[in-house]
Structures are given as C-alpha cells and as structure tokens.
Coordinates of C-alpha atoms and ligand atoms in Angstrom, one line a residue:
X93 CA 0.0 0.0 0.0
X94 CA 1.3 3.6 -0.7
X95 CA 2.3 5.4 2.2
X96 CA 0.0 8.3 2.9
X97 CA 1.6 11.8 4.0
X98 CA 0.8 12.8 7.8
X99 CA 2.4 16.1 7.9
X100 CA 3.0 19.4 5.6
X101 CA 3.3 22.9 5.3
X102 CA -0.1 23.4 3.2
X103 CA -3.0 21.2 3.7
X104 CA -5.4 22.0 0.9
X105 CA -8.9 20.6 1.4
X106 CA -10.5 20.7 -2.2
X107 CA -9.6 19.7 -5.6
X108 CA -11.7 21.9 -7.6
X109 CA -10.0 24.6 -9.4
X110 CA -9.0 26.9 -6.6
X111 CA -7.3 23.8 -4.9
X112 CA -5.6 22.6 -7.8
X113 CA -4.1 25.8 -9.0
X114 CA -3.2 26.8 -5.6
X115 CA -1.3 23.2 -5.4
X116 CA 0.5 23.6 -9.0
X117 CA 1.5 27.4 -7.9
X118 CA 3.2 26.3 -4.4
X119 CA 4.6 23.1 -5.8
X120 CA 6.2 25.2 -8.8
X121 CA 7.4 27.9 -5.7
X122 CA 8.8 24.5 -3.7
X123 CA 6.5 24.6 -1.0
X124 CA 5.1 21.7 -0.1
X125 CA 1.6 20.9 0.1
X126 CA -1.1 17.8 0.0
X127 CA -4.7 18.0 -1.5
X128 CA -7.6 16.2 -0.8
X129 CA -10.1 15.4 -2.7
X130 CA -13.4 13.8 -1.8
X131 CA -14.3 12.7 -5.3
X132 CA -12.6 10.3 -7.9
X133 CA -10.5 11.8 -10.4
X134 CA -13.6 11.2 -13.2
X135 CA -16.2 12.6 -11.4
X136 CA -13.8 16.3 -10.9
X137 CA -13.0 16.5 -14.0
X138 CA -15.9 16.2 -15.8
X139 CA -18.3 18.5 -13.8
X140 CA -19.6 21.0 -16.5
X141 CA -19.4 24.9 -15.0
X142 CA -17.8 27.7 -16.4
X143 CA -16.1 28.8 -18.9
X144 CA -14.4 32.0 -19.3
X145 CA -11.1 32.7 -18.0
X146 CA -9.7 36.3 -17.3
X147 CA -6.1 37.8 -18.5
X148 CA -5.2 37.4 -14.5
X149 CA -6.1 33.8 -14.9
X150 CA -4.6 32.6 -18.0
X151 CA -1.7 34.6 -16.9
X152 CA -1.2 32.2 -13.5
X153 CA -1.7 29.3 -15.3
X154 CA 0.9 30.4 -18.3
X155 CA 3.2 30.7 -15.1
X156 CA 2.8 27.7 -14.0
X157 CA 2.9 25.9 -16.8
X158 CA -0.4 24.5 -17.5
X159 CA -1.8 26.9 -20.3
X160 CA -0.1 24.6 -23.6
X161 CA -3.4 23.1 -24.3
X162 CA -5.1 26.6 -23.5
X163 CA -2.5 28.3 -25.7
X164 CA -3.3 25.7 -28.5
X165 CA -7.4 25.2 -28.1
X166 CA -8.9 28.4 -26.3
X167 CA -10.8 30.9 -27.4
X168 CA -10.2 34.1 -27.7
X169 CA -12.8 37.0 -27.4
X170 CA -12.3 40.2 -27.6
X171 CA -16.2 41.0 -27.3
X172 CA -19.5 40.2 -25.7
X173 CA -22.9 40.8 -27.6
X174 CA -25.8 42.4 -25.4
X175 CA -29.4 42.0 -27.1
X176 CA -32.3 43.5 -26.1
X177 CA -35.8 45.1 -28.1
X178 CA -35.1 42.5 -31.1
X179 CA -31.3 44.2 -31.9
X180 CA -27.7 43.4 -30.8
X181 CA -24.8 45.8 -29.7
X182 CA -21.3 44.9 -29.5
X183 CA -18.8 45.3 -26.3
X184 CA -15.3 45.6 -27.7
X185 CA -12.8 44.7 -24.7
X186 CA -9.5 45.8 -26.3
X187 CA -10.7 49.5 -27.2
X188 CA -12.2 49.7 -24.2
X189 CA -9.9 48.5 -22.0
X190 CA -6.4 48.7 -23.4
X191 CA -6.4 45.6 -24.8
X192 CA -8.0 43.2 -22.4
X193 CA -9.5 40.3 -23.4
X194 CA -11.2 36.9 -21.9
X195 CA -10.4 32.8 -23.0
X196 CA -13.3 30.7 -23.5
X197 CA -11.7 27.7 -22.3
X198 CA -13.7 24.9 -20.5
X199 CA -13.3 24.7 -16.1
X200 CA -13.5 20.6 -16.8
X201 CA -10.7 21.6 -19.2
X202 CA -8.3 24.0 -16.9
X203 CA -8.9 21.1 -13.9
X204 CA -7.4 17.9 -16.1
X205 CA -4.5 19.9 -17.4
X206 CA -3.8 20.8 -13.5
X207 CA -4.4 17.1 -12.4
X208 CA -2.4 16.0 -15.1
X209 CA 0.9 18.2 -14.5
X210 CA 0.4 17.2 -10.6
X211 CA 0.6 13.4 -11.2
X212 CA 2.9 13.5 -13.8
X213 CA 5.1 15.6 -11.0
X214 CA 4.4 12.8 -8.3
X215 CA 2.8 15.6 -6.1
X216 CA 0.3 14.6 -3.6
X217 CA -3.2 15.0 -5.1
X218 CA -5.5 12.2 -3.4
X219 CA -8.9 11.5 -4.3
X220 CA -11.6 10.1 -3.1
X221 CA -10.5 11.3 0.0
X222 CA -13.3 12.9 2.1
X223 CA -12.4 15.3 4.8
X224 CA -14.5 14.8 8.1
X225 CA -12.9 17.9 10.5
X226 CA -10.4 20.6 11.0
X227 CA -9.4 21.1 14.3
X228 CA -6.5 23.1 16.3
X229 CA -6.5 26.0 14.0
X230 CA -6.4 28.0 16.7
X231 CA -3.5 26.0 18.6
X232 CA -1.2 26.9 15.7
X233 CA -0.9 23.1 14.6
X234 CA -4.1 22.3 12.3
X235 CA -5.1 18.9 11.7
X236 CA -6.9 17.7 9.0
X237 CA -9.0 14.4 9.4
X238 CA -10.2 13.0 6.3
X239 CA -11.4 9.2 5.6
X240 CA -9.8 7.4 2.9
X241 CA -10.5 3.6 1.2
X242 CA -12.5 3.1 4.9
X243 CA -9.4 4.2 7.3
X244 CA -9.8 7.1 9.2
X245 CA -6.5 9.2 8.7
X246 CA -5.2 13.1 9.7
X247 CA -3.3 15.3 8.2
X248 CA -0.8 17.8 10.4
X249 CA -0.3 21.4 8.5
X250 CA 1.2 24.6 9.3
X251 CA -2.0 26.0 7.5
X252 CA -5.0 24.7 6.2
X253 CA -6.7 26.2 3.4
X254 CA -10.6 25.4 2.3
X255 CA -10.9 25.4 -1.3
X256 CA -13.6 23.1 -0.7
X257 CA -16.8 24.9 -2.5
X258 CA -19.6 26.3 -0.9
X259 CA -20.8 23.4 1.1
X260 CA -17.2 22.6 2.1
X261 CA -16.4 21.4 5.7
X262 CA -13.6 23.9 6.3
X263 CA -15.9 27.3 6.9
X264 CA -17.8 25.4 8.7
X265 CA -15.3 24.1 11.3
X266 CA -14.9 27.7 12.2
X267 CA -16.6 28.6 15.1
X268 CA -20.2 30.6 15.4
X269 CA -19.4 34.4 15.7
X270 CA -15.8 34.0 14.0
X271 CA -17.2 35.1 10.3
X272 CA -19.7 37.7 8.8
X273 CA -21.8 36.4 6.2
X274 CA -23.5 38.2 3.8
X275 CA -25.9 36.8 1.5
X276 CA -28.5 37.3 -1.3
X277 CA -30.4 34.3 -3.0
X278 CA -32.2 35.3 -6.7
X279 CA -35.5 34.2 -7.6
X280 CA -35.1 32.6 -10.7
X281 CA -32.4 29.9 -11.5
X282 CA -30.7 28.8 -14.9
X283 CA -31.6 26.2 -17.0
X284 CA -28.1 24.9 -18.9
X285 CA -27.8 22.8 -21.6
X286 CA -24.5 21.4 -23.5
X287 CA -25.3 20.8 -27.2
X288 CA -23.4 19.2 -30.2
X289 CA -23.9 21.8 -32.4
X290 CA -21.7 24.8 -33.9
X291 CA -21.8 28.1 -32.0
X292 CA -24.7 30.5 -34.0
X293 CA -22.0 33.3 -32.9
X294 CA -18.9 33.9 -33.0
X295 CA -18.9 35.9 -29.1
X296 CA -21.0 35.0 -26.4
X297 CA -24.7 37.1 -26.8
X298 CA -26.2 38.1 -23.3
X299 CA -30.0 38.5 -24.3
X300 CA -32.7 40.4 -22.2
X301 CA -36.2 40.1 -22.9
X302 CA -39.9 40.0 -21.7
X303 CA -39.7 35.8 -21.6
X304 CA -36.1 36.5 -19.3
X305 CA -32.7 36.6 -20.0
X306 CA -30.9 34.1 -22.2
X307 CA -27.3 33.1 -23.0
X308 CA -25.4 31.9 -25.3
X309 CA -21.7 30.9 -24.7
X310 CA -19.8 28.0 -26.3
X311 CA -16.9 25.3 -25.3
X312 CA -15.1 24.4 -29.0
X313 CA -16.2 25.1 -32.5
X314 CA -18.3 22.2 -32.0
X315 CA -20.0 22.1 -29.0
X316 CA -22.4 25.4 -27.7
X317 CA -23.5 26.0 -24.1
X318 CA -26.8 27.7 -23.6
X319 CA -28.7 29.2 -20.7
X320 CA -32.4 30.2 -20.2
X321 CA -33.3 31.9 -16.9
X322 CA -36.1 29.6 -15.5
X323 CA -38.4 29.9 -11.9
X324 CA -36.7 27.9 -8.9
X325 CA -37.2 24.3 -8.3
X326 CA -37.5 23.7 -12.4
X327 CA -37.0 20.6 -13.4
X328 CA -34.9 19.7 -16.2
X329 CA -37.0 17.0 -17.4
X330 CA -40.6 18.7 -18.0
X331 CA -38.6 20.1 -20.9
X332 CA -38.4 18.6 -24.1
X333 CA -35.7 19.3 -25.9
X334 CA -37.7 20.9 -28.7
X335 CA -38.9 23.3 -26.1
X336 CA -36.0 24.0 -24.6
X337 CA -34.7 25.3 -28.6
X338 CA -37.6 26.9 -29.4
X339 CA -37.4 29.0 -26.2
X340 CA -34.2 30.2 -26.9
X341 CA -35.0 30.8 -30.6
X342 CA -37.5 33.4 -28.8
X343 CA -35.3 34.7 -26.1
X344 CA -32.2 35.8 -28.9
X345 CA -34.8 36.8 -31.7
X346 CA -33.9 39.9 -33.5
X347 CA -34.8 42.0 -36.1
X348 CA -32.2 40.6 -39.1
X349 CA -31.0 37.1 -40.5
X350 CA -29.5 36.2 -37.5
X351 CA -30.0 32.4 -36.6
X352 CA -29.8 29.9 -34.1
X353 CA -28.9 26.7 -35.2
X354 CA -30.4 23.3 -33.1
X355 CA -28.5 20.4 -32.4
X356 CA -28.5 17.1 -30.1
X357 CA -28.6 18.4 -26.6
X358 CA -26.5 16.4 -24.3
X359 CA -26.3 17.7 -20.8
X360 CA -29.0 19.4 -18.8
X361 CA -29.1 21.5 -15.5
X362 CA -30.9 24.0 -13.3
X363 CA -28.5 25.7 -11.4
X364 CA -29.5 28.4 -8.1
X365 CA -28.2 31.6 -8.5
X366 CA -26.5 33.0 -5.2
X367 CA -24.4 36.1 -4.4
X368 CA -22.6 35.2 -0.9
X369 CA -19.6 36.5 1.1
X370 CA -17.8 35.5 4.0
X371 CA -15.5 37.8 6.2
X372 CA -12.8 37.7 6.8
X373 CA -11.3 34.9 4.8
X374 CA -9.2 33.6 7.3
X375 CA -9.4 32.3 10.8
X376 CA -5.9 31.4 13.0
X377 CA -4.5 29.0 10.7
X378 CA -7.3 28.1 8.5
X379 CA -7.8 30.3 5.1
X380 CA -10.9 29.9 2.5
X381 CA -9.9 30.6 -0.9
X382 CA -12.7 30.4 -4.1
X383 CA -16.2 29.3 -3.5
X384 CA -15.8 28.4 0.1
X385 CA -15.4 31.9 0.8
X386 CA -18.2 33.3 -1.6
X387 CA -20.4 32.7 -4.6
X388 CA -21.5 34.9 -7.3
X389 CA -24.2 34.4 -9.8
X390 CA -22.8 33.4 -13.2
X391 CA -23.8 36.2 -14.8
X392 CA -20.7 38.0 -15.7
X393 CA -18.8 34.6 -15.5
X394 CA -16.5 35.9 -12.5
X395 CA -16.8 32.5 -10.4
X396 CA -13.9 30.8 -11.2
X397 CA -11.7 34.2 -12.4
X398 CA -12.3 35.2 -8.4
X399 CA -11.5 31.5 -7.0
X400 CA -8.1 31.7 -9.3
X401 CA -7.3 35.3 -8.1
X402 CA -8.0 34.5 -4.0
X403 CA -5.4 30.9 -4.7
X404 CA -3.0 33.6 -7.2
X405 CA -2.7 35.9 -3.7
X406 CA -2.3 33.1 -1.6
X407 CA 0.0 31.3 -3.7
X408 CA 2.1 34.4 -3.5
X409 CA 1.5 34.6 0.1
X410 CA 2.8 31.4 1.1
X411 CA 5.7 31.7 -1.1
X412 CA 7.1 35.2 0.7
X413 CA 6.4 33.4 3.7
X414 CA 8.8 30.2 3.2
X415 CA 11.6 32.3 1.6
X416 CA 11.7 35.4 4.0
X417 CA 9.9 34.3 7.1
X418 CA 7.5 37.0 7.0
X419 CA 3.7 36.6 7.6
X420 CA 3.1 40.1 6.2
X421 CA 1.4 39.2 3.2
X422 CA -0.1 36.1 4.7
X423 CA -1.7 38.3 7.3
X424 CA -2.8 40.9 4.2
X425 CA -4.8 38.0 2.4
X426 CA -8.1 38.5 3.5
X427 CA -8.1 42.0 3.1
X428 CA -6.2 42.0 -0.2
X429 CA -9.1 39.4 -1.6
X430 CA -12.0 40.9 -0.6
X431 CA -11.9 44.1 -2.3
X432 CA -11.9 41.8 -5.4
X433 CA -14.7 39.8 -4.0
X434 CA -16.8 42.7 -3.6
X435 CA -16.7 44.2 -7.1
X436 CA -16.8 41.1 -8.7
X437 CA -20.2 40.7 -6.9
X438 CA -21.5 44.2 -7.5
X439 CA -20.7 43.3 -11.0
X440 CA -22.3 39.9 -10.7
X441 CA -25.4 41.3 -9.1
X442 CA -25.2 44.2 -11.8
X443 CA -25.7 41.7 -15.2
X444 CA -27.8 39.8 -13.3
X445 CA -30.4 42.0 -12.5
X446 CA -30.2 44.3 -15.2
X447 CA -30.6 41.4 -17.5
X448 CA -33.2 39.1 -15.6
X449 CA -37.1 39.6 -15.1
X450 CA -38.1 38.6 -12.2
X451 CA -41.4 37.2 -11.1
X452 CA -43.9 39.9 -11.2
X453 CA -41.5 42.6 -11.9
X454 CA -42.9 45.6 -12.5
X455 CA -42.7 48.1 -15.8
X456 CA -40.9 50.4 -13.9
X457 CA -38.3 48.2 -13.3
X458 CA -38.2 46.9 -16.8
X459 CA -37.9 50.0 -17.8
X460 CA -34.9 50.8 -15.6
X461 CA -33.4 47.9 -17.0
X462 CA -33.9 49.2 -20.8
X463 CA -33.0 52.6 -19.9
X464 CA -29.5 51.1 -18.7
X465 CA -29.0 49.0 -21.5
X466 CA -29.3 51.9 -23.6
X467 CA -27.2 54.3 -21.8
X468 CA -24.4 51.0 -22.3
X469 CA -24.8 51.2 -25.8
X470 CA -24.4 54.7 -26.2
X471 CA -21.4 56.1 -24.1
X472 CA -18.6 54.2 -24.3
X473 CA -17.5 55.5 -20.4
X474 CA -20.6 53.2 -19.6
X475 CA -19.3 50.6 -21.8
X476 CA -16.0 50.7 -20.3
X477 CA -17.4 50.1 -17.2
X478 CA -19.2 46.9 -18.2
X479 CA -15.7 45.8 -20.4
X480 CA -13.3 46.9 -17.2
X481 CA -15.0 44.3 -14.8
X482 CA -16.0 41.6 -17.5
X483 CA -12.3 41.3 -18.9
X484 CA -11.1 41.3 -15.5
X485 CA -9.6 44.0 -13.6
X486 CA -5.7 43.6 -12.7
X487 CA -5.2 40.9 -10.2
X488 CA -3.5 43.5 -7.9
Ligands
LIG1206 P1 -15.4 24.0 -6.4 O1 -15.3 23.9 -7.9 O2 -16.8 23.8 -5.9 O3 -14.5 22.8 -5.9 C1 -14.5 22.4 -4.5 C2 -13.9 21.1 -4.4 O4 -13.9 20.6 -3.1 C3 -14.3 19.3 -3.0 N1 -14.8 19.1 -1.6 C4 -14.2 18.3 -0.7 N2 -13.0 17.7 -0.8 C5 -12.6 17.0 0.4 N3 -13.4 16.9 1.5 C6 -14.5 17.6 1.6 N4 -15.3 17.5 2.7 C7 -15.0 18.3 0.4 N5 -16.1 19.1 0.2 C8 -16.0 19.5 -1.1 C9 -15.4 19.2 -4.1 O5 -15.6 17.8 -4.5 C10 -14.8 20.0 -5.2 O6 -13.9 19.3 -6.0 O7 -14.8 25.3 -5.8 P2 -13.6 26.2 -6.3 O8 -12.4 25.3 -6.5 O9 -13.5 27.3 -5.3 O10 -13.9 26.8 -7.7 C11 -15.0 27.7 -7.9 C12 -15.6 27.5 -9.2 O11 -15.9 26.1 -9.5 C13 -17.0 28.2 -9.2 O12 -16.8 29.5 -8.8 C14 -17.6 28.2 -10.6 O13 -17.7 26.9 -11.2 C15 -19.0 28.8 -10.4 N6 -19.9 28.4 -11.5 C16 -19.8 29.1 -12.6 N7 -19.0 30.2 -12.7 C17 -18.9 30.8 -13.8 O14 -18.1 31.8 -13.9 N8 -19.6 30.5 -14.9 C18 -20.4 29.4 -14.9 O15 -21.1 29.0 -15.9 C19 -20.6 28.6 -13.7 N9 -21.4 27.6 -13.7 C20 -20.7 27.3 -11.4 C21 -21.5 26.9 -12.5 C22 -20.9 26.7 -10.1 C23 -21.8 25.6 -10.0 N10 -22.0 25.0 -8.7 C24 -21.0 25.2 -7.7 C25 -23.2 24.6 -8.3 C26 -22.3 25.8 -12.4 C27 -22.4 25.1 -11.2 C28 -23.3 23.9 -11.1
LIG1207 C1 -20.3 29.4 -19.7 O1 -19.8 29.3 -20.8 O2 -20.7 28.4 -19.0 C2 -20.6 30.8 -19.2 C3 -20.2 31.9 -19.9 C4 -20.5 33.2 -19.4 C5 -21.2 33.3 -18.2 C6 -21.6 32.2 -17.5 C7 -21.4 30.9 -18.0 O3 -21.5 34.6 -17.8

C-alpha cells in the first residue's frame, strides 16, 4: 500500500479549481503541500461549470505551466454581444480597456491539465478522500481528518486552506461568531444545456427580454452551451428538448437574419443563483480561498476568475512566507481578496439584475433595466465600465 503523507506545510482541502491551482503554484514555488479530494478523479473533471477565463487567470496558469493546451485550443474574445428590443450591440474589450480580453476555455478543461501536470510531478493529489474535521486551528498546529478507502486518517499542516466549494467542511469548522456572512439568494435559477452543435456566434450574446434573459456561450467550434433563466425548483425534465430550442430561438430573436442553429442536446441542468460572502477569509491558521469563501451568480462569469485570483494571492503569500519568514502578506490575504470579492459581486449582481425579469416585476423596473442597456450602448464610459470588470480588472 502507498504510504499516505501525515504532515505538511499546506493542507489544501478541495480539488476543484482553486485547490488545484493553488497546489500547482506552491509546488512550482517548492512549498510543499497535500490535496484532498473527496471525489474520484472522473467525477472532478468532468463536472460541466464555467467557462471563461480572465487575462489574470490565464496569466497564472501560463506561469505555471499548464496553459499549452489553453494556448493551443482556447478561445479568444475580444467581445460580448448584449441584445435587447429584437437588436444586438457589440462590447469591444480591447478599445475599451487597453487591450484586455477573456479565454473561452472549459473549467473541466483548466482542472485535467492541473491534475495531469500534478501526477505527472508525483505531487500529492489524493482523491476520493473525504475530509470529516479541521481542528487546532487555533492552537497553531491544524489537523486535517479526512477518511480514505475506509481508514480514518489526519493530516498535520502549518495551514489549512478550504478550497472546498460552498458546502465545504472547512468554513464550517470555524466557530459561530468568527465570520460575517453576507448573502442574497435570486429568484429565478438557470436552465443549462450542452449541445453538439456549432456556436450561431462567434462571441458570447447576453439576451434580455420580456420571456427573461438568455445566453449563449460556447466550449469548441463544436459544442455550444446555452442558458435560459427559469423559476426555482424547475425541473430539467418537464422540458423537451424541442422546447428547450424553441425557447431560446425566442429569447435571442432579432430584427435581421441572424439564426440559431439546433443540435443534439447532451447535458441538462438547473442551477441556483446566489451572491454570498464571507469575512474575513481567514481564521488562525485556517484560510478559505474560491467558493468556500463566496459565490456569485454566473452572470458575468467571474466565479472561477475570483477562485483563481484568491489561490494567485495566496500562492504568492505562502511563497514570501517560506523564503523570508515573513507573515506580512499572509496576514494581508483577506483583506487583499475581498476588495476583489466585492466588485466582482456588485458586478455579478449588476448583469444579473439588469438582464433578468423577475417574477412579477414591474414596468418600472423593466424600464430601468432598458434605460441602462441603452445608456451601455451609447457612451462608451458606460461601456468601459461593463468591459473593465467583464475582462477582468488587474489581479493587484
Ligand atoms: P469547487 O469547484 O466547488 O471545488 C470544490 C472542491 O472541493 C471538494 N470538496 C471536498 N473535498 C474533500 N473533503 C470535503 N469535505 C469536500 N467538500 C468539497 C469538491 O468535491 C470540489 O472538487 O470550488 P472552487 O475550487 O472554489 O472553484 C470555484 C468554481 O468552481 C466556481 O466559482 C464556478 O464553477 C461557479 N460556477 C460558474 N462560474 C462561472 O463563472 N460560470 C459558470 O457558468 C458557472 N457555472 C458554477 C457553475 C458553479 C456551479 N456550482 C458550484 C453549483 C455551475 C455550477 C453547477
Ligand atoms: C459558460 O460558458 O458556461 C458561461 C459563460 C459566461 C457566463 C456564464 C457561463 O456569464
């Protein structure tokens, strides 16, 4: 049997991507560190979410060495499309921002090159590995206790970092009165579908309209990803798959010969949309890092761009920390990361709800909402504004 590590520096609880690239940035720095992973290998990397990277994040990943297959296959866009009463306009990220643009590139994708690189290294990456407790954080000797092939084993760190999502154990091992939360649940949800079919775009279109918002993004020149806002608790299978096109068909109509093109649908989910916060990020010797720490809704696609950003800090963090002995920057984390947590989610909560109806909303509001849309498509200061935080503002 292989013999499991008991002790090291970084104990990262989590193999999502905040967990992964946090383990590929400190195993590139030399600093040691051990993942766990509650799920099989199979399972993480083929869990369908987003797909977007950032300039910050394609940048860490170039610098660690896992971008080759992102360099050869993404994406790249230098625009969004907004539509809204039956016309399109066009958000051009490079004029607008001094050059900034976003990757499509799919998160199942970003997570097997990680896993891939950290095997191949022989650095410890252990699924199927599910972690039960965190305790002593505040002794100043964590221990991790995770159960494994039936055996109860632990795990002794100098830190501890959650990177285990939002229902993670880690935040939760912190006690009642340590963290603010701050919360905001929508009241509609997404309905998304993978299809083999083409892209009917060549950006991603973001569509308002009287039957709700609508999306259209993309994974290869193949395979399209669409999203229709639906009402909570829908269930994926009342819909047929004709219905599901023919809704979209509505929701992206326009005045023109633009089309939408129908193909075998292959996946189908209805996700919750949440905006959520926790602070601060860090308790003793215990840190949360991505969406253990907060959520956004996916308008705006800033999820996993904020979950590489927290682990790029961190990364960084630890780093200083091993070579000079100094917590400074360690101690900065929380702070440094949550000034970046909170405009990503007034941006997140800004697309969302100026592109969503919600149930019952009133003509006033919809109004509010055209009224914006409008003023985005005729200044460019207000299009900056939507290009600044969609492309990604500097990771510090
Ligand atoms: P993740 O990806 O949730 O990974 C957490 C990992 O921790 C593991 N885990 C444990 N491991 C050991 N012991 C335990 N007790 C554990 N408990 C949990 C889990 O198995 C998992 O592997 O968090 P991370 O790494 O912070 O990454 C964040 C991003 O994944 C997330 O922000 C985005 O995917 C959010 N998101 C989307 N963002 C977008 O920008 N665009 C999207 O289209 C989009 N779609 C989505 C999404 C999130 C979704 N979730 C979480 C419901 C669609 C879905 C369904
Ligand atoms: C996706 O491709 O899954 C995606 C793209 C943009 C978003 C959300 C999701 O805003």
């Amino acid at each position: 049997m292989r013999t499991l590590p008991t002790r090291t520096t970084v104990g990262i609880v989590g193999g999502g991507p905040a967990g992964l690239l946090l383990a590929r940035l400190l195993h590139r720095a030399g600093v040691d560190c051990v993942v766990l992973e509650s799920r099989d290998r199979a399972y993480v990397e083929q869990r369908q979410r987003a797909g977007i990277l950032e300039q910050g994040t394609v940048d860490a990943l170039r610098a660690c060495g896992a971008a080759d297959r992102l360099d050869r296959e993404g994406l790249v866009h230098d625009g969004v499309e907004l539509r809204w009463d039956r016309r399109g306009h066009r958000i051009d990220f490079p004029s607008l921002t001094g050059g900034r643009k976003v990757w499509v590139y799919a998160q199942t994708e970003v997570v097997k090159d990680l896993i891939a690189l950290q095997l191949a290294d022989g650095a410890p990456l252990l699924f199927e590995a599910q972690v039960t407790a965190v305790t002593g954080a505040d002794t100043g000797r964590p221990v991790v206790h995770y159960r494994h092939e039936g055996v109860e084993r632990t795990l002794e760190c100098d830190y501890v970092v959650g990177c285990d999502g939002f229902h993670g154990v880690v935040r939760q091992a912190i006690p009642d009165g340590e963290l603010r939360t701050f919360e905001r649940v929508y009241p509609y949800s997404w309905f998304g579908i993978l299809a083999d079919v083409p892209p009917s775009c060549d950006e991603l279109i973001y569509a308002h309209s009287p039957r709700g918002f609508a999306l259209h993004s993309m994974r290869s020149p193949t395979v399209s990803r669409l999203y229709l806002q639906v009402p909570n608790g829908t269930d994926p299978a009342a819909w047929t798959d004709e219905q599901i096109w023919d809704e979209l068909e509505a929701r992206f109509a326009i005045d023109g010969d633009w089309k939408l093109e129908r193909g075998p649908i292959t996946q189908k989910a209805v996700l919750p949309m949440r905006s959520f916060v926790t602070e601060p990020m860090r308790w003793g010797r215990v840190l949360l890092a991505g969406d253990a720490a907060h959520i956004v809704p996916p308008t705006g696609a800033k999820g996993l761009n904020l979950a590489a950003s927290d682990v790029i800090v961190l990364a960084r963090a630890f780093t200083a920390l091993a070579r000079t002995g100094s917590t400074a920057e360690l101690d900065a984390y929380s702070d440094t990361c949550l000034r970046r947590v909170w405009r990503a989610e007034h941006f997140s909560w800004f697309m969302t709800t100026t592109l969503h109806t919600a149930p019952g909303q009133s003509e006033f509001d919809t109004r509010l909402q055209l009224s914006q849309l409008d003023r985005i498509a005729s200044s460019p200061h207000a299009a900056a504004e939507l290009a600044e935080n969609y492309a990604g503002l500097p990771v510090f």
